[in-house]
Tab-separated table of C-alpha atoms and ligand atoms in Angstrom:
chain	number	residue	atom	x	y	z
A	1	UNK	CA	82.135	103.862	126.735
A	2	UNK	CA	84.965	106.291	126.065
A	3	UNK	CA	88.440	105.440	126.474
A	4	UNK	CA	91.668	108.132	126.421
A	5	UNK	CA	94.583	106.596	125.024
A	6	UNK	CA	98.265	107.753	124.708
A	7	UNK	CA	101.033	107.248	122.016
A	8	UNK	CA	104.506	107.753	122.205
A	9	UNK	CA	106.507	104.670	120.987
A	10	UNK	CA	108.554	106.290	118.479
A	11	UNK	CA	108.393	109.930	117.149
A	12	UNK	CA	104.929	110.970	117.454
A	13	UNK	CA	103.232	112.030	120.781
A	14	UNK	CA	99.345	111.149	120.185
A	15	UNK	CA	96.465	111.452	122.576
A	16	UNK	CA	93.084	110.460	121.349
A	17	UNK	CA	89.364	109.851	122.972
A	18	UNK	CA	87.368	107.054	121.386
A	19	UNK	CA	83.939	106.216	121.870
A	20	UNK	CA	82.736	102.444	121.836
A	21	UNK	CA	85.852	101.087	120.189
A	22	UNK	CA	85.439	102.975	116.749
A	23	UNK	CA	83.982	106.154	116.958
A	24	UNK	CA	87.029	108.575	116.965
A	25	UNK	CA	85.907	111.759	118.721
A	26	UNK	CA	89.800	113.365	118.722
A	27	UNK	CA	93.047	112.102	117.296
A	28	UNK	CA	95.754	114.356	118.106
A	29	UNK	CA	99.071	113.821	116.807
A	30	UNK	CA	102.278	115.982	117.386
A	31	UNK	CA	104.792	114.956	115.140
A	32	UNK	CA	108.421	115.348	115.439
A	33	UNK	CA	109.265	115.135	111.746
A	34	UNK	CA	111.171	118.313	111.463
A	35	UNK	CA	113.092	117.419	114.421
A	36	UNK	CA	114.773	114.260	112.754
A	37	UNK	CA	114.529	115.216	109.172
A	38	UNK	CA	118.066	116.630	109.420
A	39	UNK	CA	119.467	113.170	110.427
A	40	UNK	CA	117.503	111.325	108.218
A	41	UNK	CA	115.993	109.051	110.743
A	42	UNK	CA	114.611	109.210	114.684
A	43	UNK	CA	117.216	110.253	117.194
A	44	UNK	CA	116.135	108.474	119.987
A	45	UNK	CA	117.312	111.021	122.722
A	46	UNK	CA	115.704	114.048	120.701
A	47	UNK	CA	112.344	112.036	120.521
A	48	UNK	CA	111.895	111.382	124.324
A	49	UNK	CA	112.473	115.163	125.207
A	50	UNK	CA	110.073	116.103	122.413
A	51	UNK	CA	107.634	113.829	124.104
A	52	UNK	CA	108.055	115.517	127.274
A	53	UNK	CA	107.352	118.733	125.866
A	54	UNK	CA	104.349	117.410	123.933
A	55	UNK	CA	102.606	114.976	126.347
A	56	UNK	CA	100.650	117.510	128.139
A	57	UNK	CA	99.615	119.993	125.549
A	58	UNK	CA	98.720	117.109	123.262
A	59	UNK	CA	96.383	115.406	126.224
A	60	UNK	CA	94.612	118.716	126.820
A	61	UNK	CA	94.011	119.271	123.269
A	62	UNK	CA	92.683	115.740	122.745
A	63	UNK	CA	90.200	116.246	125.491
A	64	UNK	CA	89.111	119.889	124.529
A	65	UNK	CA	88.505	118.740	120.864
A	66	UNK	CA	86.479	115.496	122.101
A	67	UNK	CA	84.460	118.070	124.212
A	68	UNK	CA	84.983	115.927	127.262
A	69	UNK	CA	86.955	116.250	130.381
A	70	UNK	CA	88.744	113.660	132.341
A	71	UNK	CA	85.666	112.607	134.502
A	72	UNK	CA	84.185	111.565	131.391
A	73	UNK	CA	86.632	108.925	130.484
A	74	UNK	CA	86.308	105.518	131.722
A	75	UNK	CA	89.768	104.117	131.115
A	76	UNK	CA	93.220	104.999	130.149
A	77	UNK	CA	94.831	103.274	127.671
A	78	UNK	CA	98.502	103.449	126.468
A	79	UNK	CA	101.113	101.870	123.658
A	80	UNK	CA	103.395	100.251	126.375
A	81	UNK	CA	105.395	97.895	123.579
A	82	UNK	CA	107.430	97.617	121.418
A	83	UNK	CA	109.046	101.306	120.808
A	84	UNK	CA	112.084	103.271	121.957
A	85	UNK	CA	112.673	103.028	125.567
A	86	UNK	CA	113.053	106.734	126.298
A	87	UNK	CA	109.718	107.195	124.368
A	88	UNK	CA	107.508	104.755	125.676
A	89	UNK	CA	108.403	105.854	129.113
A	90	UNK	CA	106.885	109.216	128.713
A	91	UNK	CA	103.655	107.838	127.484
A	92	UNK	CA	103.335	104.826	129.855
A	93	UNK	CA	104.286	107.128	132.744
A	94	UNK	CA	101.514	109.927	131.875
A	95	UNK	CA	98.815	107.081	131.332
A	96	UNK	CA	99.926	105.392	134.831
A	97	UNK	CA	99.936	108.791	136.399
A	98	UNK	CA	96.102	109.605	135.122
A	99	UNK	CA	94.939	106.268	135.628
A	100	UNK	CA	96.239	106.214	139.531
A	101	UNK	CA	94.912	109.489	140.275
A	102	UNK	CA	91.527	109.087	138.537
A	103	UNK	CA	91.024	105.647	140.177
A	104	UNK	CA	90.448	104.266	136.323
A	105	UNK	CA	91.541	101.098	134.619
A	106	UNK	CA	94.836	101.005	132.811
A	107	UNK	CA	95.225	99.231	129.755
A	108	UNK	CA	98.560	98.493	128.167
A	109	UNK	CA	98.237	97.923	124.321
A	110	UNK	CA	100.646	96.590	121.796
A	111	UNK	CA	101.248	98.951	119.308
A	112	UNK	CA	101.670	96.780	116.368
A	113	UNK	CA	98.485	95.133	117.226
A	114	UNK	CA	96.741	98.689	117.249
A	115	UNK	CA	98.133	99.329	113.864
A	116	UNK	CA	96.090	96.642	112.536
A	117	UNK	CA	92.828	97.525	114.398
A	118	UNK	CA	92.819	100.986	112.613
A	119	UNK	CA	90.910	99.808	110.027
A	120	UNK	CA	88.159	99.476	112.293
A	121	UNK	CA	88.451	103.349	113.164
A	122	UNK	CA	85.748	105.850	111.972
A	123	UNK	CA	85.659	109.704	112.211
A	124	UNK	CA	83.517	110.576	115.087
A	125	UNK	CA	83.706	114.241	114.527
A	126	UNK	CA	81.563	113.937	111.499
A	127	UNK	CA	79.380	111.147	112.568
A	128	UNK	CA	80.000	109.493	109.223
A	129	UNK	CA	81.811	106.081	108.497
A	130	UNK	CA	84.831	107.053	106.795
A	131	UNK	CA	87.011	104.750	108.828
A	132	UNK	CA	87.989	101.759	106.522
A	133	UNK	CA	88.971	101.662	102.926
A	134	UNK	CA	88.025	98.359	101.717
A	135	UNK	CA	89.412	97.034	98.550
A	136	UNK	CA	87.329	94.020	97.687
A	137	UNK	CA	86.924	91.479	94.653
A	138	UNK	CA	83.728	93.351	93.827
A	139	UNK	CA	85.731	96.732	93.583
A	140	UNK	CA	86.174	98.139	89.954
A	141	UNK	CA	89.486	96.876	88.765
A	142	UNK	CA	90.690	100.393	88.294
A	143	UNK	CA	91.047	100.799	91.913
A	144	UNK	CA	88.189	102.307	94.119
A	145	UNK	CA	88.597	102.941	97.805
A	146	UNK	CA	85.129	102.527	99.246
A	147	UNK	CA	84.286	103.563	102.712
A	148	UNK	CA	82.815	100.542	103.885
A	149	UNK	CA	80.722	99.632	106.993
A	150	UNK	CA	82.031	96.024	106.468
A	151	UNK	CA	84.499	94.543	109.194
A	152	UNK	CA	87.225	91.795	108.487
A	153	UNK	CA	85.706	87.991	108.785
A	154	UNK	CA	88.267	86.080	110.773
A	155	UNK	CA	90.469	84.178	110.619
A	156	UNK	CA	92.196	86.987	108.802
A	157	UNK	CA	95.850	87.463	107.933
A	158	UNK	CA	97.187	90.876	109.037
A	159	UNK	CA	100.163	92.914	107.577
A	160	UNK	CA	101.941	95.544	109.898
A	161	UNK	CA	104.154	97.368	107.367
A	162	UNK	CA	105.784	100.371	108.820
A	163	UNK	CA	108.963	102.478	109.625
A	164	UNK	CA	109.787	99.919	112.599
A	165	UNK	CA	107.941	96.536	111.435
A	166	UNK	CA	107.044	94.501	108.958
A	167	UNK	CA	105.204	91.671	110.272
A	168	UNK	CA	102.666	89.094	109.469
A	169	UNK	CA	99.802	87.858	111.861
A	170	UNK	CA	97.098	85.419	111.964
A	171	UNK	CA	94.098	86.937	113.687
A	172	UNK	CA	91.168	84.393	114.776
A	173	UNK	CA	89.794	87.771	116.526
A	174	UNK	CA	90.930	91.120	117.524
A	175	UNK	CA	92.374	89.533	120.968
A	176	UNK	CA	93.633	86.206	119.169
A	177	UNK	CA	96.869	87.728	117.272
A	178	UNK	CA	99.794	85.443	116.709
A	179	UNK	CA	103.000	86.588	114.735
A	180	UNK	CA	103.440	84.177	111.742
A	181	UNK	CA	106.161	86.208	109.866
A	182	UNK	CA	108.436	89.207	110.320
A	183	UNK	CA	111.532	90.766	108.797
A	184	UNK	CA	114.870	89.656	109.522
A	185	UNK	CA	116.627	92.883	108.707
A	186	UNK	CA	115.084	96.182	107.786
A	187	UNK	CA	111.483	97.268	108.131
A	188	UNK	CA	109.864	97.933	104.786
A	189	UNK	CA	109.268	101.613	105.654
A	190	UNK	CA	112.932	101.839	106.738
A	191	UNK	CA	113.877	100.482	103.360
A	192	UNK	CA	111.787	103.430	101.942
A	193	UNK	CA	113.243	105.910	104.139
A	194	UNK	CA	117.347	104.690	103.344
A	195	UNK	CA	116.610	104.657	99.805
A	196	UNK	CA	115.190	107.991	99.818
A	197	UNK	CA	118.160	109.172	101.525
A	198	UNK	CA	120.592	107.357	98.987
A	199	UNK	CA	118.339	109.384	96.322
A	200	UNK	CA	118.964	112.464	98.084
A	201	UNK	CA	115.188	112.831	98.695
A	202	UNK	CA	113.399	113.987	101.944
A	203	UNK	CA	112.520	112.211	105.017
A	204	UNK	CA	110.431	110.355	105.849
A	205	UNK	CA	110.750	108.789	102.214
A	206	UNK	CA	107.654	106.684	102.109
A	207	UNK	CA	105.289	109.219	100.558
A	208	UNK	CA	108.154	111.042	98.488
A	209	UNK	CA	108.982	107.669	97.154
A	210	UNK	CA	105.430	107.018	96.267
A	211	UNK	CA	104.622	110.013	94.718
A	212	UNK	CA	107.844	110.028	92.334
A	213	UNK	CA	107.172	106.144	91.614
A	214	UNK	CA	103.926	107.484	89.674
A	215	UNK	CA	106.021	109.086	87.393
A	216	UNK	CA	108.566	106.444	86.624
A	217	UNK	CA	108.464	103.026	84.979
A	218	UNK	CA	108.313	100.139	87.467
A	219	UNK	CA	109.953	97.552	85.018
A	220	UNK	CA	113.283	99.948	84.280
A	221	UNK	CA	115.190	98.136	86.731
A	222	UNK	CA	114.925	94.547	88.051
A	223	UNK	CA	115.669	94.825	91.445
A	224	UNK	CA	115.949	91.663	93.729
A	225	UNK	CA	112.899	90.363	95.249
A	226	UNK	CA	113.758	88.416	98.563
A	227	UNK	CA	111.219	85.691	98.954
A	228	UNK	CA	113.587	83.515	101.458
A	229	UNK	CA	112.371	79.634	101.652
A	230	UNK	CA	109.581	78.476	99.886
A	231	UNK	CA	107.110	78.265	102.689
A	232	UNK	CA	108.781	81.325	104.551
A	233	UNK	CA	106.383	84.040	105.876
A	234	UNK	CA	109.590	86.096	106.691
A	235	UNK	CA	110.858	89.145	105.073
A	236	UNK	CA	113.995	90.962	103.724
A	237	UNK	CA	114.772	94.210	102.596
A	238	UNK	CA	118.500	95.061	102.993
A	239	UNK	CA	119.398	93.378	99.803
A	240	UNK	CA	116.968	95.256	97.960
A	241	UNK	CA	118.394	98.599	99.687
A	242	UNK	CA	121.827	97.567	98.866
A	243	UNK	CA	120.878	96.904	95.107
A	244	UNK	CA	119.595	100.732	95.001
A	245	UNK	CA	122.717	101.998	96.403
A	246	UNK	CA	124.775	99.952	94.077
A	247	UNK	CA	122.629	101.205	91.258
A	248	UNK	CA	123.100	104.662	92.244
A	249	UNK	CA	126.856	104.586	93.234
A	250	UNK	CA	128.170	101.627	91.456
A	251	UNK	CA	129.410	98.596	93.007
A	252	UNK	CA	132.244	99.306	95.106
A	253	UNK	CA	135.557	97.456	94.042
A	254	UNK	CA	138.822	96.318	96.267
A	255	UNK	CA	140.465	99.964	95.493
A	256	UNK	CA	137.156	101.397	96.558
A	257	UNK	CA	136.383	102.787	92.928
A	258	UNK	CA	133.018	102.020	91.641
A	259	UNK	CA	133.143	99.287	88.752
A	260	UNK	CA	131.410	101.612	86.376
A	261	UNK	CA	130.105	105.163	86.439
A	262	UNK	CA	126.706	105.260	87.232
A	263	UNK	CA	124.541	107.367	84.801
A	264	UNK	CA	123.457	110.611	86.498
A	265	UNK	CA	120.344	110.856	88.354
A	266	UNK	CA	118.191	113.090	85.993
A	267	UNK	CA	114.418	113.488	87.164
A	268	UNK	CA	113.398	110.529	84.765
A	269	UNK	CA	116.169	108.133	86.331
A	270	UNK	CA	114.935	108.864	90.001
A	271	UNK	CA	111.303	108.094	88.995
A	272	UNK	CA	112.262	104.999	87.484
A	273	UNK	CA	114.495	103.895	90.242
A	274	UNK	CA	111.543	105.185	92.630
A	275	UNK	CA	108.845	102.983	90.669
A	276	UNK	CA	111.334	100.225	90.283
A	277	UNK	CA	112.095	100.056	93.981
A	278	UNK	CA	108.568	100.503	94.991
A	279	UNK	CA	107.500	97.668	92.383
A	280	UNK	CA	110.119	95.231	94.288
A	281	UNK	CA	108.645	95.976	97.688
A	282	UNK	CA	104.995	95.591	96.441
A	283	UNK	CA	105.725	92.562	94.858
A	284	UNK	CA	107.454	90.829	97.847
A	285	UNK	CA	104.758	92.115	100.295
A	286	UNK	CA	101.672	90.922	98.071
A	287	UNK	CA	103.097	87.525	97.463
A	288	UNK	CA	103.879	86.762	101.196
A	289	UNK	CA	100.282	87.941	102.270
A	290	UNK	CA	99.151	85.534	99.172
A	291	UNK	CA	101.264	82.894	100.823
A	292	UNK	CA	99.550	83.400	104.396
A	293	UNK	CA	96.090	83.568	103.161
A	294	UNK	CA	96.355	80.378	101.407
A	295	UNK	CA	98.276	78.531	104.294
A	296	UNK	CA	95.573	79.795	106.881
A	297	UNK	CA	92.510	79.880	104.665
A	298	UNK	CA	92.013	83.167	105.506
A	299	UNK	CA	88.688	85.017	104.974
A	300	UNK	CA	90.189	88.508	104.691
A	301	UNK	CA	93.211	90.393	104.861
A	302	UNK	CA	94.128	93.462	107.473
A	303	UNK	CA	96.714	95.935	106.405
A	304	UNK	CA	98.042	98.510	108.812
A	305	UNK	CA	101.222	100.939	109.607
A	306	UNK	CA	102.631	103.952	107.737
A	307	UNK	CA	103.283	101.786	104.514
A	308	UNK	CA	99.616	100.950	104.231
A	309	UNK	CA	99.091	104.485	102.913
A	310	UNK	CA	101.077	103.638	99.856
A	311	UNK	CA	99.083	104.060	96.712
A	312	UNK	CA	100.673	101.267	95.060
A	313	UNK	CA	100.232	98.782	97.513
A	314	UNK	CA	96.503	99.687	97.640
A	315	UNK	CA	96.481	99.349	93.797
A	316	UNK	CA	98.041	96.319	93.735
A	317	UNK	CA	95.548	94.398	96.251
A	318	UNK	CA	92.682	95.594	94.794
A	319	UNK	CA	91.614	92.430	92.930
A	320	UNK	CA	92.803	90.169	95.620
A	321	UNK	CA	90.506	87.508	95.768
A	322	UNK	CA	89.418	88.069	99.442
A	323	UNK	CA	88.575	91.431	101.129
A	324	UNK	CA	91.499	93.431	101.892
A	325	UNK	CA	91.034	96.122	104.676
A	326	UNK	CA	93.183	99.477	104.915
A	327	UNK	CA	92.825	101.982	107.400
A	328	UNK	CA	91.594	105.560	106.456
A	329	UNK	CA	94.751	107.580	105.661
A	330	UNK	CA	94.816	109.338	108.806
A	331	UNK	CA	95.170	106.208	110.814
A	332	UNK	CA	97.734	104.927	108.883
A	333	UNK	CA	100.812	106.470	110.775
A	334	UNK	CA	101.517	106.280	114.238
A	335	UNK	CA	98.281	107.493	116.290
A	336	UNK	CA	96.484	106.892	119.850
A	337	UNK	CA	93.122	106.288	118.245
A	338	UNK	CA	93.919	102.833	117.315
A	339	UNK	CA	95.237	101.907	121.039
A	340	UNK	CA	91.960	103.449	122.109
A	341	UNK	CA	89.763	101.439	119.846
A	342	UNK	CA	91.238	98.194	120.818
A	343	UNK	CA	91.448	98.941	124.640
A	344	UNK	CA	87.799	98.911	124.436
A	345	UNK	CA	87.981	95.307	123.459
A	346	UNK	CA	90.328	94.456	126.057
A	347	UNK	CA	88.422	96.228	128.758
A	348	UNK	CA	85.035	94.405	127.888
A	349	UNK	CA	87.263	91.015	127.965
A	350	UNK	CA	88.710	92.140	131.487
A	351	UNK	CA	92.226	92.499	130.301
A	352	UNK	CA	93.167	95.275	132.484
A	353	UNK	CA	96.684	96.108	133.438
A	354	UNK	CA	98.559	96.722	136.854
A	355	UNK	CA	99.959	100.051	137.808
A	356	UNK	CA	103.303	98.766	137.504
A	357	UNK	CA	102.946	98.172	133.638
A	358	UNK	CA	106.381	98.030	132.116
A	359	UNK	CA	107.445	99.869	129.031
A	360	UNK	CA	108.904	97.127	126.478
A	361	UNK	CA	111.796	98.041	124.040
A	362	UNK	CA	112.379	96.395	120.622
A	363	UNK	CA	115.047	94.439	122.182
A	364	UNK	CA	113.571	93.334	125.214
A	365	UNK	CA	110.465	92.215	123.106
A	366	UNK	CA	110.167	88.454	121.658
A	367	UNK	CA	106.577	87.900	120.402
A	368	UNK	CA	105.526	84.169	120.378
J	401	KG4	O1	103.358	103.334	111.330
J	401	KG4	P1	104.531	104.663	111.345
J	401	KG4	O2	103.945	106.151	111.492
J	401	KG4	O3	105.639	104.605	112.412
J	401	KG4	C1	105.976	103.037	112.625
J	401	KG4	O4	105.472	102.667	113.712
J	401	KG4	O5	107.129	102.775	112.187
J	401	KG4	O6	105.396	104.573	110.196
J	401	KG4	C2	106.275	105.454	109.396
J	401	KG4	C3	106.588	105.231	107.903
J	401	KG4	C4	108.054	105.697	107.528
J	401	KG4	O7	108.971	104.631	107.232
J	401	KG4	C5	107.265	106.321	106.462
J	401	KG4	O8	108.176	106.461	105.202
J	401	KG4	C6	106.313	105.221	105.943
J	401	KG4	O9	105.744	104.918	107.098
J	401	KG4	N1	105.351	105.708	104.970
J	401	KG4	C7	104.932	105.428	103.768
J	401	KG4	C8	104.057	106.166	103.149
J	401	KG4	N2	103.684	107.213	104.206
J	401	KG4	C9	104.411	106.756	105.176
J	401	KG4	N3	105.627	104.207	102.868
J	401	KG4	C10	105.340	104.183	101.479
J	401	KG4	N4	104.429	104.806	101.061
J	401	KG4	C11	103.782	105.671	101.724
J	401	KG4	N5	102.727	106.417	101.167
J	402	ZN	ZN1	103.681	102.493	114.278
């Protein structure tokens, strides 16, 4: 069973062919980072125009590199929510057109749920299992990323941490996914990107701060950790972002002058801010994961989304008491393979979408 999936929720145009829900035969991503970098964030109008230009070449390349034609795919999947409306519409329209003209099933997938499923993907081009990086209690404490053939045991707690989302889930199966907490302001990846902008670093900020943090002292600055109420599984990162801003530029006063002249941003100070900011993010994420796993008596933890590539986060969870599953690095950020994989289970369960499937944006989308 082969599924062709399309990704266009934000600023990456992706197409992928996945066999039997796990084996990735192709995973093509046309990134738009260069187009948005000078604005230090995604510009929706630019993103949707780039999707229009990219979608057909990306689809062709995906089929070519999987060495299959449209006749060889059994269904068409698309991430149809949540995302930027202009971007979503390109992928959803392409998927509907393919499904209708080929008379094949259409499967609409939730992009955030698909991020969790990315831990199940394996590289089918080499026919070797390289998909999942497991950090388990048996791992050497010095941080081992082991390719593993294990799958998560349910119930599991899932964390999607990306530029658009910081959301905790309870999973009873891949098809039974309940939202148990989310950010009330910035997503953690968004905080990384904004802090990188404050520090005058490039875009996207996550990988740059992650690298810089390795040379800094995580205890240099005691940035705030927002844990909300005692039982809360929600997140807040805007206070942390403001604390970094004040540390760098000084606290504004009534006459708009900083209360003190902050020390210059030397290389060491930059690295210390990066390390201390990253330590605060990781501290909050790991403490919320711990709260959720204890509350729901989870058997495993599943992490996905762009920030799941973070070395510090992987390292911090190396000795977690239950197995923690991370995607292989190539499946952390936005891609279509994760939707193609999850769609296999949807198809098997008869969860096929109608041809009038809607694109659903962030604001219209309220998950229960
Ligand atoms: O999953 P993704 O591609 O897009 C969304 O669905 O939002 O995530 C992109 C985000 C960006 O904010 C980027 O800065 C962050 O993931 N990111 C990282 C790392 N690599 C990417 N954040 C922290 N550490 C990293 N190594
Ligand atoms: Zn994403």
